[in-house]
Amino acid sequence: MGNLSIVTIIIIVANVLISYKGFGDYSFFDKYKFQVGSVQRGEKIRLFSSAFLHVDMQHLIFNMLTLYFFANPVLAYLGTVNFLIIYVGSLLFGNLLALYFHKNEYHYSAVGASGAVTGILYSAILLRPDMSLFLFFVPIPIPAYIFGIGYLLYSIYGMKKRVGNIGHDAHFGGAVGGYVITLLLAPWLFREHLLMIVLLAIPIVLLYVLRKSGKI
């Protein structure tokens, strides 16, 4: 895991400060959250700003802890600039997928860094598929790629069944963003981790097929 890098600290501090402002100022929160109707009317800044707002402290802490655990492998392999490209690219990809799936729901809204953080998580899995994850409710380590595949499959289920008050589409989009951008930035992965690339692609292909068939 290592020490926190300066870029990770800056991202966490920005999320904490902006989220805290949103906790106590509803007009600020409402102005910068992701909302389909507002984005379609031209307020594109919401596609970016919403990723620095959170519903509550628990939501904020969970996202920042996930970023803390998975930022360093990406930084170590790809460097600060590419890390930021993956973070921002995943953030935007997640919100664009949410916009696509909810384009006719003008009042649909969402906030949170989950898309960006999930992109970093998937980048780390691609770069270090030998990693093991320790989940709070599972007493044994889980291979990172198993978690990655399972998470995307659960996101598809959540999108189909609308499980909970969770932006499953933004999570999925962020994961796909992290997956695609990392492969573009590190094509050597096709040589060294081809099996992992194929396995992690399965849920992405499944979502495409389900969407084309009208089942999602």
CSV table of C-alpha atoms in Angstrom, one decimal:
chain,number,residue,atom,x,y,z
A,1,MET,CA,0.0,0.0,0.0
A,2,GLY,CA,2.8,2.4,0.8
A,3,ASN,CA,2.6,6.0,1.7
A,4,LEU,CA,0.1,8.4,0.4
A,5,SER,CA,1.3,10.3,-2.7
A,6,ILE,CA,0.7,14.0,-3.0
A,7,VAL,CA,-1.8,13.6,-5.9
A,8,THR,CA,-3.8,11.1,-3.8
A,9,ILE,CA,-3.8,13.6,-0.9
A,10,ILE,CA,-5.0,16.4,-3.1
A,11,ILE,CA,-7.8,14.4,-4.5
A,12,ILE,CA,-8.9,13.2,-1.1
A,13,VAL,CA,-8.7,16.7,0.4
A,14,ALA,CA,-10.7,18.1,-2.6
A,15,ASN,CA,-13.4,15.5,-2.1
A,16,VAL,CA,-13.6,16.1,1.7
A,17,LEU,CA,-13.8,19.9,1.4
A,18,ILE,CA,-16.3,20.0,-1.5
A,19,SER,CA,-18.5,17.2,0.0
A,20,TYR,CA,-18.4,19.0,3.4
A,21,LYS,CA,-19.6,22.2,1.7
A,22,GLY,CA,-22.4,20.2,0.1
A,23,PHE,CA,-23.4,18.6,3.4
A,24,GLY,CA,-24.4,22.0,4.8
A,25,ASP,CA,-25.4,24.0,1.8
A,26,TYR,CA,-28.2,22.4,-0.2
A,27,SER,CA,-28.2,25.1,-2.9
A,28,PHE,CA,-24.5,24.3,-3.6
A,29,PHE,CA,-25.2,20.6,-3.6
A,30,ASP,CA,-28.1,21.0,-6.0
A,31,LYS,CA,-26.2,23.3,-8.3
A,32,TYR,CA,-23.3,20.8,-8.9
A,33,LYS,CA,-24.8,17.4,-8.5
A,34,PHE,CA,-25.3,15.2,-11.6
A,35,GLN,CA,-28.8,15.6,-12.9
A,36,VAL,CA,-30.0,14.4,-16.3
A,37,GLY,CA,-32.2,17.4,-17.2
A,38,SER,CA,-29.7,20.0,-16.1
A,39,VAL,CA,-26.9,18.3,-18.1
A,40,GLN,CA,-29.1,18.1,-21.2
A,41,ARG,CA,-29.8,21.8,-20.9
A,42,GLY,CA,-26.1,22.5,-21.2
A,43,GLU,CA,-24.8,22.4,-17.6
A,44,LYS,CA,-21.9,20.0,-18.5
A,45,ILE,CA,-19.9,21.0,-15.5
A,46,ARG,CA,-22.1,18.7,-13.5
A,47,LEU,CA,-20.6,15.6,-15.2
A,48,PHE,CA,-17.3,16.6,-13.4
A,49,SER,CA,-18.4,18.4,-10.3
A,50,SER,CA,-20.8,15.7,-9.1
A,51,ALA,CA,-17.8,13.4,-8.5
A,52,PHE,CA,-16.6,15.6,-5.6
A,53,LEU,CA,-20.0,15.6,-3.8
A,54,HIS,CA,-21.2,12.8,-1.6
A,55,VAL,CA,-24.6,12.0,0.0
A,56,ASP,CA,-23.1,11.6,3.6
A,57,MET,CA,-19.9,11.0,5.5
A,58,GLN,CA,-20.2,7.2,5.1
A,59,HIS,CA,-20.4,7.5,1.3
A,60,LEU,CA,-17.4,9.8,1.3
A,61,ILE,CA,-15.3,7.6,3.6
A,62,PHE,CA,-16.0,4.5,1.7
A,63,ASN,CA,-14.9,6.0,-1.6
A,64,MET,CA,-11.8,7.7,-0.2
A,65,LEU,CA,-10.7,4.5,1.6
A,66,THR,CA,-11.0,2.6,-1.7
A,67,LEU,CA,-9.0,5.2,-3.5
A,68,TYR,CA,-6.4,5.1,-0.7
A,69,PHE,CA,-6.0,1.3,-1.0
A,70,PHE,CA,-5.7,1.2,-4.8
A,71,ALA,CA,-4.0,4.4,-5.9
A,72,ASN,CA,-0.4,3.4,-5.3
A,73,PRO,CA,-0.2,0.4,-7.8
A,74,VAL,CA,-1.5,2.7,-10.6
A,75,LEU,CA,0.9,5.5,-9.6
A,76,ALA,CA,3.8,3.1,-9.4
A,77,TYR,CA,3.3,1.5,-12.8
A,78,LEU,CA,1.9,4.5,-14.8
A,79,GLY,CA,3.0,7.7,-13.1
A,80,THR,CA,1.1,10.7,-11.8
A,81,VAL,CA,-0.1,12.1,-15.2
A,82,ASN,CA,-1.5,8.8,-16.4
A,83,PHE,CA,-3.1,8.2,-13.0
A,84,LEU,CA,-5.0,11.5,-13.3
A,85,ILE,CA,-6.0,10.6,-16.9
A,86,ILE,CA,-7.5,7.4,-15.6
A,87,TYR,CA,-9.2,9.1,-12.7
A,88,VAL,CA,-10.8,11.9,-14.6
A,89,GLY,CA,-11.5,9.6,-17.7
A,90,SER,CA,-13.3,7.0,-15.5
A,91,LEU,CA,-15.2,9.8,-13.7
A,92,LEU,CA,-16.5,11.1,-17.0
A,93,PHE,CA,-17.1,7.7,-18.5
A,94,GLY,CA,-19.2,6.7,-15.5
A,95,ASN,CA,-21.4,9.8,-15.6
A,96,LEU,CA,-21.8,9.5,-19.4
A,97,LEU,CA,-23.0,5.9,-19.1
A,98,ALA,CA,-25.4,7.0,-16.4
A,99,LEU,CA,-26.6,9.8,-18.7
A,100,TYR,CA,-27.1,7.3,-21.5
A,101,PHE,CA,-29.1,4.9,-19.4
A,102,HIS,CA,-31.2,7.6,-17.8
A,103,LYS,CA,-31.5,10.0,-20.7
A,104,ASN,CA,-35.3,10.1,-20.5
A,105,GLU,CA,-35.4,10.5,-16.7
A,106,TYR,CA,-34.9,14.2,-16.4
A,107,HIS,CA,-35.0,14.3,-12.6
A,108,TYR,CA,-32.5,11.4,-12.2
A,109,SER,CA,-29.6,12.7,-10.1
A,110,ALA,CA,-26.5,11.2,-8.5
A,111,VAL,CA,-23.3,12.2,-6.7
A,112,GLY,CA,-20.0,10.6,-5.6
A,113,ALA,CA,-16.5,9.7,-6.7
A,114,SER,CA,-17.5,6.0,-7.2
A,115,GLY,CA,-17.0,6.0,-11.0
A,116,ALA,CA,-13.5,7.6,-10.8
A,117,VAL,CA,-12.5,5.4,-7.8
A,118,THR,CA,-13.8,2.2,-9.5
A,119,GLY,CA,-11.8,3.1,-12.6
A,120,ILE,CA,-8.6,3.3,-10.4
A,121,LEU,CA,-9.6,0.0,-8.8
A,122,TYR,CA,-9.9,-1.7,-12.2
A,123,SER,CA,-6.7,-0.2,-13.4
A,124,ALA,CA,-4.9,-1.6,-10.3
A,125,ILE,CA,-6.4,-5.0,-11.0
A,126,LEU,CA,-5.1,-5.0,-14.6
A,127,LEU,CA,-1.7,-3.9,-13.5
A,128,ARG,CA,-1.5,-6.2,-10.5
A,129,PRO,CA,-3.9,-9.2,-11.1
A,130,ASP,CA,-2.0,-11.1,-8.4
A,131,MET,CA,-3.4,-8.7,-5.7
A,132,SER,CA,-5.7,-10.1,-3.1
A,133,LEU,CA,-8.5,-8.0,-1.5
A,134,PHE,CA,-9.7,-8.3,2.0
A,135,LEU,CA,-13.4,-7.4,2.3
A,136,PHE,CA,-15.0,-6.5,5.7
A,137,PHE,CA,-17.5,-9.4,5.5
A,138,VAL,CA,-15.2,-12.1,4.1
A,139,PRO,CA,-12.5,-13.5,6.4
A,140,ILE,CA,-10.2,-14.7,3.6
A,141,PRO,CA,-8.4,-12.9,0.8
A,142,ILE,CA,-10.1,-12.7,-2.6
A,143,PRO,CA,-8.1,-12.6,-5.8
A,144,ALA,CA,-8.5,-9.1,-7.3
A,145,TYR,CA,-9.7,-10.4,-10.7
A,146,ILE,CA,-12.4,-12.5,-9.1
A,147,PHE,CA,-13.6,-9.4,-7.2
A,148,GLY,CA,-13.5,-7.4,-10.4
A,149,ILE,CA,-15.6,-9.8,-12.5
A,150,GLY,CA,-18.1,-10.3,-9.6
A,151,TYR,CA,-18.4,-6.5,-9.0
A,152,LEU,CA,-19.3,-5.9,-12.7
A,153,LEU,CA,-21.8,-8.7,-12.8
A,154,TYR,CA,-23.4,-7.4,-9.6
A,155,SER,CA,-23.5,-3.9,-11.2
A,156,ILE,CA,-25.3,-5.4,-14.2
A,157,TYR,CA,-27.8,-7.1,-11.9
A,158,GLY,CA,-28.2,-3.8,-10.0
A,159,MET,CA,-28.9,-1.9,-13.2
A,160,LYS,CA,-31.4,-4.4,-14.4
A,161,LYS,CA,-33.3,-4.7,-11.0
A,162,ARG,CA,-32.6,-1.1,-9.8
A,163,VAL,CA,-31.2,-2.4,-6.6
A,164,GLY,CA,-30.8,0.2,-3.8
A,165,ASN,CA,-30.2,3.9,-4.1
A,166,ILE,CA,-26.9,3.2,-5.9
A,167,GLY,CA,-25.6,4.5,-9.3
A,168,HIS,CA,-24.7,1.0,-10.6
A,169,ASP,CA,-24.3,2.4,-14.2
A,170,ALA,CA,-21.8,5.0,-13.0
A,171,HIS,CA,-19.8,2.3,-11.2
A,172,PHE,CA,-19.9,0.1,-14.3
A,173,GLY,CA,-18.9,3.0,-16.6
A,174,GLY,CA,-16.1,4.0,-14.3
A,175,ALA,CA,-14.8,0.4,-14.3
A,176,VAL,CA,-14.9,0.3,-18.1
A,177,GLY,CA,-13.2,3.6,-18.3
A,178,GLY,CA,-10.4,2.5,-16.1
A,179,TYR,CA,-10.1,-0.8,-18.1
A,180,VAL,CA,-10.0,0.8,-21.5
A,181,ILE,CA,-7.7,3.8,-20.6
A,182,THR,CA,-5.3,1.6,-18.8
A,183,LEU,CA,-5.0,-0.7,-21.8
A,184,LEU,CA,-4.4,2.3,-24.0
A,185,LEU,CA,-1.7,3.6,-21.7
A,186,ALA,CA,-0.1,0.3,-21.0
A,187,PRO,CA,-0.4,-2.0,-24.1
A,188,TRP,CA,2.3,-4.3,-22.7
A,189,LEU,CA,-0.5,-5.7,-20.5
A,190,PHE,CA,-1.8,-7.6,-23.6
A,191,ARG,CA,1.5,-9.5,-23.6
A,192,GLU,CA,1.8,-10.1,-19.9
A,193,HIS,CA,-1.8,-10.4,-18.6
A,194,LEU,CA,-3.9,-11.3,-21.6
A,195,LEU,CA,-6.0,-13.9,-19.7
A,196,MET,CA,-7.0,-11.3,-17.1
A,197,ILE,CA,-7.9,-8.8,-19.9
A,198,VAL,CA,-10.2,-11.4,-21.5
A,199,LEU,CA,-11.8,-12.4,-18.2
A,200,LEU,CA,-12.5,-8.8,-17.2
A,201,ALA,CA,-14.0,-8.1,-20.6
A,202,ILE,CA,-16.7,-10.8,-20.1
A,203,PRO,CA,-19.1,-8.6,-18.1
A,204,ILE,CA,-18.5,-5.7,-20.5
A,205,VAL,CA,-19.5,-7.8,-23.4
A,206,LEU,CA,-22.5,-9.2,-21.4
A,207,LEU,CA,-23.8,-5.7,-20.7
A,208,TYR,CA,-23.5,-4.8,-24.4
A,209,VAL,CA,-25.5,-7.9,-25.4
A,210,LEU,CA,-28.2,-7.3,-22.8
A,211,ARG,CA,-28.5,-3.6,-23.8
A,212,LYS,CA,-28.8,-4.5,-27.5
A,213,SER,CA,-31.4,-7.1,-26.8
A,214,GLY,CA,-33.4,-4.6,-24.7
A,215,LYS,CA,-33.1,-6.5,-21.5
A,216,ILE,CA,-31.5,-3.5,-19.7
